[in-house]
């Protein structure tokens, strides 16, 4: 293993590298956002340099910037219409491959891109696997107008749901509210436990002012989970299989060149 990487970064890297095996020449690929998805973009940059021909559709401005820097051809969802595959990270995933996403503030674009794909693959380290969703705060994107009213409506709504906590916080960026790529705010719901993710997702999106929530239900097809020792588990929810591989890599690979 590379001495330059922590166990968590090694886990993220081997998950990303294994997920690249699902990508074929000519594919249109959704590129996720976040620290784990960044490893995927780095891996794809090396493959593109070696001759792989793909079109990437980024889910955020920062993913688009990194993809351009690495020479990955990118386009927009409006231009390509439909994707063969989306690969993204997750903040949590449960045994049914339901997800919480949005820790990076891009879950709106991520959900649109993922649902416009034939398959969605999540790459994650072992810490993201949970028996029940909810320990990670659930992001809800809301429009700035009347956000405090929207927050009050959310508080009233979650009181009737099968959740354990009720604290809601406006996400901040320093002294100012965090602003998404679409110019909206994010309210983080500290629910502790989400007993019925499907019901919760549907109910939250009925509240005026809510744009989208971070629950991804019946969207993810495969989770690739990396470990700090280089092992990866690939769980396919559609065929009901789980397989384990070991990813070996050279500590001098170009992907680590700027990590010194």
PDB file of C-alpha atoms in Angstrom:
ATOM      1  CA  UNK A   1       0.000   0.000   0.000  1.00  0.00           C
ATOM      2  CA  UNK A   2       1.073   3.571  -0.574  1.00  0.00           C
ATOM      3  CA  UNK A   3       2.706   5.277   2.376  1.00  0.00           C
ATOM      4  CA  UNK A   4       1.272   8.533   1.038  1.00  0.00           C
ATOM      5  CA  UNK A   5      -2.331   7.546   1.693  1.00  0.00           C
ATOM      6  CA  UNK A   6      -4.297   7.112   4.886  1.00  0.00           C
ATOM      7  CA  UNK A   7      -6.413   3.993   5.291  1.00  0.00           C
ATOM      8  CA  UNK A   8      -9.550   5.996   4.431  1.00  0.00           C
ATOM      9  CA  UNK A   9      -8.009   7.487   1.287  1.00  0.00           C
ATOM     10  CA  UNK A  10      -6.751   4.047   0.251  1.00  0.00           C
ATOM     11  CA  UNK A  11     -10.287   2.697   0.681  1.00  0.00           C
ATOM     12  CA  UNK A  12     -11.742   5.503  -1.428  1.00  0.00           C
ATOM     13  CA  UNK A  13      -9.107   5.044  -4.111  1.00  0.00           C
ATOM     14  CA  UNK A  14      -9.500   1.262  -4.503  1.00  0.00           C
ATOM     15  CA  UNK A  15     -13.300   1.656  -4.646  1.00  0.00           C
ATOM     16  CA  UNK A  16     -12.938   4.251  -7.402  1.00  0.00           C
ATOM     17  CA  UNK A  17     -10.421   2.150  -9.302  1.00  0.00           C
ATOM     18  CA  UNK A  18     -12.657  -0.933  -9.143  1.00  0.00           C
ATOM     19  CA  UNK A  19     -15.665   1.080 -10.335  1.00  0.00           C
ATOM     20  CA  UNK A  20     -13.728   2.071 -13.453  1.00  0.00           C
ATOM     21  CA  UNK A  21     -14.028  -1.565 -14.583  1.00  0.00           C
ATOM     22  CA  UNK A  22     -17.687  -0.839 -15.370  1.00  0.00           C
ATOM     23  CA  UNK A  23     -16.786   1.922 -17.836  1.00  0.00           C
ATOM     24  CA  UNK A  24     -16.491   1.052 -21.515  1.00  0.00           C
ATOM     25  CA  UNK A  25     -15.236   2.994 -24.495  1.00  0.00           C
ATOM     26  CA  UNK A  26     -17.788   5.465 -25.838  1.00  0.00           C
ATOM     27  CA  UNK A  27     -19.868   5.662 -22.661  1.00  0.00           C
ATOM     28  CA  UNK A  28     -21.558   8.774 -21.332  1.00  0.00           C
ATOM     29  CA  UNK A  29     -20.696   8.841 -17.652  1.00  0.00           C
ATOM     30  CA  UNK A  30     -22.110  10.949 -14.838  1.00  0.00           C
ATOM     31  CA  UNK A  31     -19.308  12.205 -12.604  1.00  0.00           C
ATOM     32  CA  UNK A  32     -20.192  12.620  -8.951  1.00  0.00           C
ATOM     33  CA  UNK A  33     -19.129  15.214  -6.406  1.00  0.00           C
ATOM     34  CA  UNK A  34     -17.182  14.842  -3.168  1.00  0.00           C
ATOM     35  CA  UNK A  35     -13.927  13.447  -1.853  1.00  0.00           C
ATOM     36  CA  UNK A  36     -14.579   9.860  -2.992  1.00  0.00           C
ATOM     37  CA  UNK A  37     -15.870  10.915  -6.409  1.00  0.00           C
ATOM     38  CA  UNK A  38     -12.706  12.965  -6.843  1.00  0.00           C
ATOM     39  CA  UNK A  39     -10.717   9.736  -6.762  1.00  0.00           C
ATOM     40  CA  UNK A  40     -12.900   8.435  -9.590  1.00  0.00           C
ATOM     41  CA  UNK A  41     -12.231  11.523 -11.688  1.00  0.00           C
ATOM     42  CA  UNK A  42      -8.489  11.102 -11.084  1.00  0.00           C
ATOM     43  CA  UNK A  43      -8.650   7.461 -12.156  1.00  0.00           C
ATOM     44  CA  UNK A  44     -10.639   8.381 -15.260  1.00  0.00           C
ATOM     45  CA  UNK A  45      -8.127  11.083 -16.113  1.00  0.00           C
ATOM     46  CA  UNK A  46      -5.399   8.446 -16.329  1.00  0.00           C
ATOM     47  CA  UNK A  47      -7.588   6.135 -18.415  1.00  0.00           C
ATOM     48  CA  UNK A  48      -8.470   8.957 -20.816  1.00  0.00           C
ATOM     49  CA  UNK A  49      -4.784   9.781 -21.119  1.00  0.00           C
ATOM     50  CA  UNK A  50      -4.220   6.124 -22.052  1.00  0.00           C
ATOM     51  CA  UNK A  51      -6.852   6.280 -24.796  1.00  0.00           C
ATOM     52  CA  UNK A  52     -10.256   5.677 -23.183  1.00  0.00           C
ATOM     53  CA  UNK A  53     -12.958   7.643 -25.004  1.00  0.00           C
ATOM     54  CA  UNK A  54     -15.830   8.793 -22.809  1.00  0.00           C
ATOM     55  CA  UNK A  55     -18.006  11.833 -22.281  1.00  0.00           C
ATOM     56  CA  UNK A  56     -18.333  12.961 -18.686  1.00  0.00           C
ATOM     57  CA  UNK A  57     -21.318  14.836 -17.272  1.00  0.00           C
ATOM     58  CA  UNK A  58     -20.254  16.538 -14.011  1.00  0.00           C
ATOM     59  CA  UNK A  59     -22.670  17.039 -11.125  1.00  0.00           C
ATOM     60  CA  UNK A  60     -21.074  20.246  -9.846  1.00  0.00           C
ATOM     61  CA  UNK A  61     -18.853  23.104 -10.937  1.00  0.00           C
ATOM     62  CA  UNK A  62     -15.932  21.768  -8.884  1.00  0.00           C
ATOM     63  CA  UNK A  63     -16.168  18.315 -10.502  1.00  0.00           C
ATOM     64  CA  UNK A  64     -16.295  19.977 -13.916  1.00  0.00           C
ATOM     65  CA  UNK A  65     -13.180  21.990 -13.086  1.00  0.00           C
ATOM     66  CA  UNK A  66     -11.230  18.897 -12.002  1.00  0.00           C
ATOM     67  CA  UNK A  67     -12.355  16.915 -15.060  1.00  0.00           C
ATOM     68  CA  UNK A  68     -11.177  19.672 -17.385  1.00  0.00           C
ATOM     69  CA  UNK A  69      -7.825  19.854 -15.602  1.00  0.00           C
ATOM     70  CA  UNK A  70      -7.370  16.112 -16.125  1.00  0.00           C
ATOM     71  CA  UNK A  71      -8.317  16.197 -19.812  1.00  0.00           C
ATOM     72  CA  UNK A  72     -11.665  14.402 -19.517  1.00  0.00           C
ATOM     73  CA  UNK A  73     -14.107  15.513 -22.235  1.00  0.00           C
ATOM     74  CA  UNK A  74     -17.235  16.862 -20.566  1.00  0.00           C
ATOM     75  CA  UNK A  75     -20.701  17.830 -21.671  1.00  0.00           C
ATOM     76  CA  UNK A  76     -24.047  18.699 -20.096  1.00  0.00           C
ATOM     77  CA  UNK A  77     -27.064  16.526 -19.442  1.00  0.00           C
ATOM     78  CA  UNK A  78     -29.115  18.658 -21.807  1.00  0.00           C
ATOM     79  CA  UNK A  79     -26.643  17.892 -24.584  1.00  0.00           C
ATOM     80  CA  UNK A  80     -26.265  14.132 -24.058  1.00  0.00           C
ATOM     81  CA  UNK A  81     -29.899  13.546 -22.920  1.00  0.00           C
ATOM     82  CA  UNK A  82     -29.233  10.168 -21.256  1.00  0.00           C
ATOM     83  CA  UNK A  83     -26.273   8.467 -19.588  1.00  0.00           C
ATOM     84  CA  UNK A  84     -24.963   4.928 -19.619  1.00  0.00           C
ATOM     85  CA  UNK A  85     -23.675   5.135 -16.077  1.00  0.00           C
ATOM     86  CA  UNK A  86     -23.258   7.479 -13.135  1.00  0.00           C
ATOM     87  CA  UNK A  87     -20.583   6.902 -10.492  1.00  0.00           C
ATOM     88  CA  UNK A  88     -20.788   8.909  -7.289  1.00  0.00           C
ATOM     89  CA  UNK A  89     -20.070   8.749  -3.581  1.00  0.00           C
ATOM     90  CA  UNK A  90     -22.535   8.649  -0.688  1.00  0.00           C
ATOM     91  CA  UNK A  91     -22.665   9.876   2.881  1.00  0.00           C
ATOM     92  CA  UNK A  92     -24.546   6.746   3.975  1.00  0.00           C
ATOM     93  CA  UNK A  93     -25.979   3.616   2.372  1.00  0.00           C
ATOM     94  CA  UNK A  94     -28.199   0.938   3.898  1.00  0.00           C
ATOM     95  CA  UNK A  95     -28.606  -2.787   3.053  1.00  0.00           C
ATOM     96  CA  UNK A  96     -31.176  -1.945   0.358  1.00  0.00           C
ATOM     97  CA  UNK A  97     -28.724   0.546  -1.209  1.00  0.00           C
ATOM     98  CA  UNK A  98     -30.843   3.529  -0.249  1.00  0.00           C
ATOM     99  CA  UNK A  99     -28.583   6.534   0.210  1.00  0.00           C
ATOM    100  CA  UNK A 100     -28.115   9.826   1.966  1.00  0.00           C
ATOM    101  CA  UNK A 101     -26.218  12.257  -0.235  1.00  0.00           C
ATOM    102  CA  UNK A 102     -25.607  15.979  -0.163  1.00  0.00           C
ATOM    103  CA  UNK A 103     -22.768  16.421   2.298  1.00  0.00           C
ATOM    104  CA  UNK A 104     -20.964  18.205  -0.510  1.00  0.00           C
ATOM    105  CA  UNK A 105     -23.997  20.338  -1.313  1.00  0.00           C
ATOM    106  CA  UNK A 106     -24.611  18.919  -4.802  1.00  0.00           C
ATOM    107  CA  UNK A 107     -27.402  16.386  -4.243  1.00  0.00           C
ATOM    108  CA  UNK A 108     -29.876  18.159  -6.542  1.00  0.00           C
ATOM    109  CA  UNK A 109     -27.671  17.836  -9.628  1.00  0.00           C
ATOM    110  CA  UNK A 110     -26.471  14.435  -8.445  1.00  0.00           C
ATOM    111  CA  UNK A 111     -30.023  13.089  -8.229  1.00  0.00           C
ATOM    112  CA  UNK A 112     -31.002  14.479 -11.621  1.00  0.00           C
ATOM    113  CA  UNK A 113     -27.942  12.966 -13.279  1.00  0.00           C
ATOM    114  CA  UNK A 114     -28.282   9.617 -11.475  1.00  0.00           C
ATOM    115  CA  UNK A 115     -31.934   9.185 -12.443  1.00  0.00           C
ATOM    116  CA  UNK A 116     -31.050   9.975 -16.072  1.00  0.00           C
ATOM    117  CA  UNK A 117     -28.677   6.988 -16.162  1.00  0.00           C
ATOM    118  CA  UNK A 118     -29.090   3.326 -17.016  1.00  0.00           C
ATOM    119  CA  UNK A 119     -27.181   2.464 -13.826  1.00  0.00           C
ATOM    120  CA  UNK A 120     -25.874   4.238 -10.759  1.00  0.00           C
ATOM    121  CA  UNK A 121     -22.779   2.958  -8.977  1.00  0.00           C
ATOM    122  CA  UNK A 122     -21.827   4.273  -5.566  1.00  0.00           C
ATOM    123  CA  UNK A 123     -18.217   4.170  -4.399  1.00  0.00           C
ATOM    124  CA  UNK A 124     -17.585   4.390  -0.675  1.00  0.00           C
ATOM    125  CA  UNK A 125     -15.385   3.404   2.213  1.00  0.00           C
ATOM    126  CA  UNK A 126     -16.651   1.066   4.926  1.00  0.00           C
ATOM    127  CA  UNK A 127     -17.647   3.916   7.260  1.00  0.00           C
ATOM    128  CA  UNK A 128     -20.544   4.835   4.943  1.00  0.00           C
ATOM    129  CA  UNK A 129     -22.303   1.488   5.428  1.00  0.00           C
ATOM    130  CA  UNK A 130     -25.136   1.618   7.998  1.00  0.00           C
ATOM    131  CA  UNK A 131     -27.975  -0.632   9.102  1.00  0.00           C
ATOM    132  CA  UNK A 132     -30.410   2.310   9.052  1.00  0.00           C
ATOM    133  CA  UNK A 133     -30.067   5.742   7.481  1.00  0.00           C
ATOM    134  CA  UNK A 134     -30.109   8.916   9.532  1.00  0.00           C
ATOM    135  CA  UNK A 135     -26.941   9.287  11.596  1.00  0.00           C
ATOM    136  CA  UNK A 136     -25.602  11.587   8.863  1.00  0.00           C
ATOM    137  CA  UNK A 137     -27.637  14.831   8.711  1.00  0.00           C
ATOM    138  CA  UNK A 138     -30.116  14.768   5.829  1.00  0.00           C
ATOM    139  CA  UNK A 139     -29.558  17.725   3.465  1.00  0.00           C
ATOM    140  CA  UNK A 140     -32.630  19.489   2.107  1.00  0.00           C
ATOM    141  CA  UNK A 141     -32.103  22.147  -0.553  1.00  0.00           C
ATOM    142  CA  UNK A 142     -34.512  25.079  -0.192  1.00  0.00           C
ATOM    143  CA  UNK A 143     -34.991  28.350  -2.046  1.00  0.00           C
ATOM    144  CA  UNK A 144     -33.718  31.421  -0.149  1.00  0.00           C
ATOM    145  CA  UNK A 145     -37.093  33.184  -0.228  1.00  0.00           C
ATOM    146  CA  UNK A 146     -38.925  32.414   2.992  1.00  0.00           C
ATOM    147  CA  UNK A 147     -36.424  29.774   4.067  1.00  0.00           C
ATOM    148  CA  UNK A 148     -37.283  30.270   7.730  1.00  0.00           C
ATOM    149  CA  UNK A 149     -40.923  29.506   6.955  1.00  0.00           C
ATOM    150  CA  UNK A 150     -39.810  26.417   5.059  1.00  0.00           C
ATOM    151  CA  UNK A 151     -37.724  25.429   8.092  1.00  0.00           C
ATOM    152  CA  UNK A 152     -40.756  25.779  10.368  1.00  0.00           C
ATOM    153  CA  UNK A 153     -42.834  23.626   8.013  1.00  0.00           C
ATOM    154  CA  UNK A 154     -40.067  21.005   7.990  1.00  0.00           C
ATOM    155  CA  UNK A 155     -39.995  20.974  11.799  1.00  0.00           C
ATOM    156  CA  UNK A 156     -43.755  20.451  11.906  1.00  0.00           C
ATOM    157  CA  UNK A 157     -43.561  17.697   9.284  1.00  0.00           C
ATOM    158  CA  UNK A 158     -40.733  15.631  10.753  1.00  0.00           C
ATOM    159  CA  UNK A 159     -42.496  15.592  14.124  1.00  0.00           C
ATOM    160  CA  UNK A 160     -44.968  13.155  12.550  1.00  0.00           C
ATOM    161  CA  UNK A 161     -42.364  10.950  10.843  1.00  0.00           C
ATOM    162  CA  UNK A 162     -40.577   7.846  12.088  1.00  0.00           C
ATOM    163  CA  UNK A 163     -37.363   9.645  13.032  1.00  0.00           C
ATOM    164  CA  UNK A 164     -35.434  10.062  16.261  1.00  0.00           C
ATOM    165  CA  UNK A 165     -34.222  13.671  16.106  1.00  0.00           C
ATOM    166  CA  UNK A 166     -35.758  16.997  15.121  1.00  0.00           C
ATOM    167  CA  UNK A 167     -32.920  19.538  14.983  1.00  0.00           C
ATOM    168  CA  UNK A 168     -32.624  21.528  11.738  1.00  0.00           C
ATOM    169  CA  UNK A 169     -29.666  23.775  10.932  1.00  0.00           C
ATOM    170  CA  UNK A 170     -29.033  26.192   8.099  1.00  0.00           C
ATOM    171  CA  UNK A 171     -25.760  25.148   6.466  1.00  0.00           C
ATOM    172  CA  UNK A 172     -23.210  27.928   6.681  1.00  0.00           C
ATOM    173  CA  UNK A 173     -20.093  28.881   4.731  1.00  0.00           C
ATOM    174  CA  UNK A 174     -18.193  30.913   7.275  1.00  0.00           C
ATOM    175  CA  UNK A 175     -20.460  33.737   8.397  1.00  0.00           C
ATOM    176  CA  UNK A 176     -22.845  33.451   5.436  1.00  0.00           C
ATOM    177  CA  UNK A 177     -25.329  30.780   4.358  1.00  0.00           C
ATOM    178  CA  UNK A 178     -23.924  28.080   2.086  1.00  0.00           C
ATOM    179  CA  UNK A 179     -25.042  28.650  -1.508  1.00  0.00           C
ATOM    180  CA  UNK A 180     -25.533  25.739  -3.902  1.00  0.00           C
ATOM    181  CA  UNK A 181     -24.694  25.803  -7.614  1.00  0.00           C
ATOM    182  CA  UNK A 182     -28.372  26.694  -8.189  1.00  0.00           C
ATOM    183  CA  UNK A 183     -28.240  29.626  -5.763  1.00  0.00           C
ATOM    184  CA  UNK A 184     -30.197  27.925  -2.999  1.00  0.00           C
ATOM    185  CA  UNK A 185     -29.690  27.233   0.723  1.00  0.00           C
ATOM    186  CA  UNK A 186     -29.348  23.862   2.458  1.00  0.00           C
ATOM    187  CA  UNK A 187     -31.079  22.883   5.673  1.00  0.00           C
ATOM    188  CA  UNK A 188     -29.434  19.919   7.406  1.00  0.00           C
ATOM    189  CA  UNK A 189     -31.928  17.711   9.267  1.00  0.00           C
ATOM    190  CA  UNK A 190     -30.379  15.910  12.256  1.00  0.00           C
ATOM    191  CA  UNK A 191     -32.821  13.009  12.380  1.00  0.00           C
ATOM    192  CA  UNK A 192     -30.642  10.387  14.056  1.00  0.00           C
ATOM    193  CA  UNK A 193     -32.631   7.540  12.536  1.00  0.00           C
ATOM    194  CA  UNK A 194     -34.953   7.406   9.515  1.00  0.00           C
ATOM    195  CA  UNK A 195     -37.360   4.508  10.008  1.00  0.00           C
ATOM    196  CA  UNK A 196     -39.092   4.897   6.628  1.00  0.00           C
ATOM    197  CA  UNK A 197     -36.795   6.569   4.072  1.00  0.00           C
ATOM    198  CA  UNK A 198     -39.280   6.254   1.203  1.00  0.00           C
ATOM    199  CA  UNK A 199     -42.079   7.987   3.109  1.00  0.00           C
ATOM    200  CA  UNK A 200     -39.689  10.636   4.404  1.00  0.00           C
ATOM    201  CA  UNK A 201     -38.405  11.461   0.925  1.00  0.00           C
ATOM    202  CA  UNK A 202     -41.915  11.798  -0.493  1.00  0.00           C
ATOM    203  CA  UNK A 203     -43.258  13.908   2.358  1.00  0.00           C
ATOM    204  CA  UNK A 204     -40.333  16.335   2.488  1.00  0.00           C
ATOM    205  CA  UNK A 205     -40.604  17.148  -1.204  1.00  0.00           C
ATOM    206  CA  UNK A 206     -44.254  18.208  -0.761  1.00  0.00           C
ATOM    207  CA  UNK A 207     -43.287  21.176   1.413  1.00  0.00           C
ATOM    208  CA  UNK A 208     -43.371  24.551  -0.388  1.00  0.00           C
ATOM    209  CA  UNK A 209     -39.867  25.953  -0.698  1.00  0.00           C
ATOM    210  CA  UNK A 210     -38.161  22.550  -0.729  1.00  0.00           C
ATOM    211  CA  UNK A 211     -36.301  21.924  -3.975  1.00  0.00           C
ATOM    212  CA  UNK A 212     -34.942  18.429  -3.267  1.00  0.00           C
ATOM    213  CA  UNK A 213     -33.858  16.221  -0.381  1.00  0.00           C
ATOM    214  CA  UNK A 214     -30.774  14.031  -0.080  1.00  0.00           C
ATOM    215  CA  UNK A 215     -32.527  10.662   0.149  1.00  0.00           C
ATOM    216  CA  UNK A 216     -31.815   8.512  -2.920  1.00  0.00           C
ATOM    217  CA  UNK A 217     -34.417   5.731  -2.959  1.00  0.00           C
ATOM    218  CA  UNK A 218     -34.334   2.914  -5.571  1.00  0.00           C
ATOM    219  CA  UNK A 219     -31.717   4.804  -7.594  1.00  0.00           C
ATOM    220  CA  UNK A 220     -28.469   3.034  -6.744  1.00  0.00           C
ATOM    221  CA  UNK A 221     -27.803  -0.311  -8.467  1.00  0.00           C
ATOM    222  CA  UNK A 222     -24.298  -1.199  -7.253  1.00  0.00           C
ATOM    223  CA  UNK A 223     -22.158  -0.209  -4.284  1.00  0.00           C
ATOM    224  CA  UNK A 224     -18.396  -0.651  -4.448  1.00  0.00           C
ATOM    225  CA  UNK A 225     -16.993  -0.499  -0.921  1.00  0.00           C
ATOM    226  CA  UNK A 226     -13.264  -0.062  -0.403  1.00  0.00           C
ATOM    227  CA  UNK A 227     -11.147  -1.051   2.571  1.00  0.00           C
ATOM    228  CA  UNK A 228      -7.864   0.313   3.836  1.00  0.00           C
ATOM    229  CA  UNK A 229      -6.053  -2.932   2.981  1.00  0.00           C
ATOM    230  CA  UNK A 230      -7.000  -2.769  -0.716  1.00  0.00           C
ATOM    231  CA  UNK A 231      -9.970  -5.134  -0.591  1.00  0.00           C
ATOM    232  CA  UNK A 232     -13.201  -4.104  -2.305  1.00  0.00           C
ATOM    233  CA  UNK A 233     -16.703  -5.544  -2.086  1.00  0.00           C
ATOM    234  CA  UNK A 234     -19.079  -5.136  -5.018  1.00  0.00           C
ATOM    235  CA  UNK A 235     -22.768  -5.478  -4.122  1.00  0.00           C
ATOM    236  CA  UNK A 236     -25.275  -5.582  -6.988  1.00  0.00           C
ATOM    237  CA  UNK A 237     -28.798  -5.093  -5.666  1.00  0.00           C
ATOM    238  CA  UNK A 238     -30.439  -6.129  -8.955  1.00  0.00           C
ATOM    239  CA  UNK A 239     -28.861  -9.573  -9.264  1.00  0.00           C
ATOM    240  CA  UNK A 240     -28.411 -10.092  -5.535  1.00  0.00           C
ATOM    241  CA  UNK A 241     -24.680 -10.788  -5.598  1.00  0.00           C
ATOM    242  CA  UNK A 242     -21.712  -9.625  -3.546  1.00  0.00           C
ATOM    243  CA  UNK A 243     -18.157 -10.293  -4.634  1.00  0.00           C
ATOM    244  CA  UNK A 244     -14.775  -9.376  -3.192  1.00  0.00           C
ATOM    245  CA  UNK A 245     -11.616  -8.367  -5.028  1.00  0.00           C
ATOM    246  CA  UNK A 246      -8.208  -7.029  -4.085  1.00  0.00           C
ATOM    247  CA  UNK A 247      -6.929  -3.945  -5.884  1.00  0.00           C
ATOM    248  CA  UNK A 248      -3.162  -3.716  -6.148  1.00  0.00           C
ATOM    249  CA  UNK A 249      -1.493  -0.481  -7.151  1.00  0.00           C
ATOM    250  CA  UNK A 250       1.922   1.093  -7.353  1.00  0.00           C
ATOM    251  CA  UNK A 251       2.605   3.795  -4.777  1.00  0.00           C
ATOM    252  CA  UNK A 252       4.290   5.804  -7.535  1.00  0.00           C
ATOM    253  CA  UNK A 253       1.201   5.939  -9.769  1.00  0.00           C
ATOM    254  CA  UNK A 254       0.638   9.359 -11.360  1.00  0.00           C
ATOM    255  CA  UNK A 255      -2.670   9.709  -9.541  1.00  0.00           C
ATOM    256  CA  UNK A 256      -0.733  10.466  -6.352  1.00  0.00           C
ATOM    257  CA  UNK A 257       1.653  12.941  -7.917  1.00  0.00           C
ATOM    258  CA  UNK A 258       0.093  16.030  -6.323  1.00  0.00           C
ATOM    259  CA  UNK A 259      -0.513  14.448  -2.918  1.00  0.00           C
ATOM    260  CA  UNK A 260       3.020  14.869  -1.576  1.00  0.00           C
TER     261      UNK A 260
END
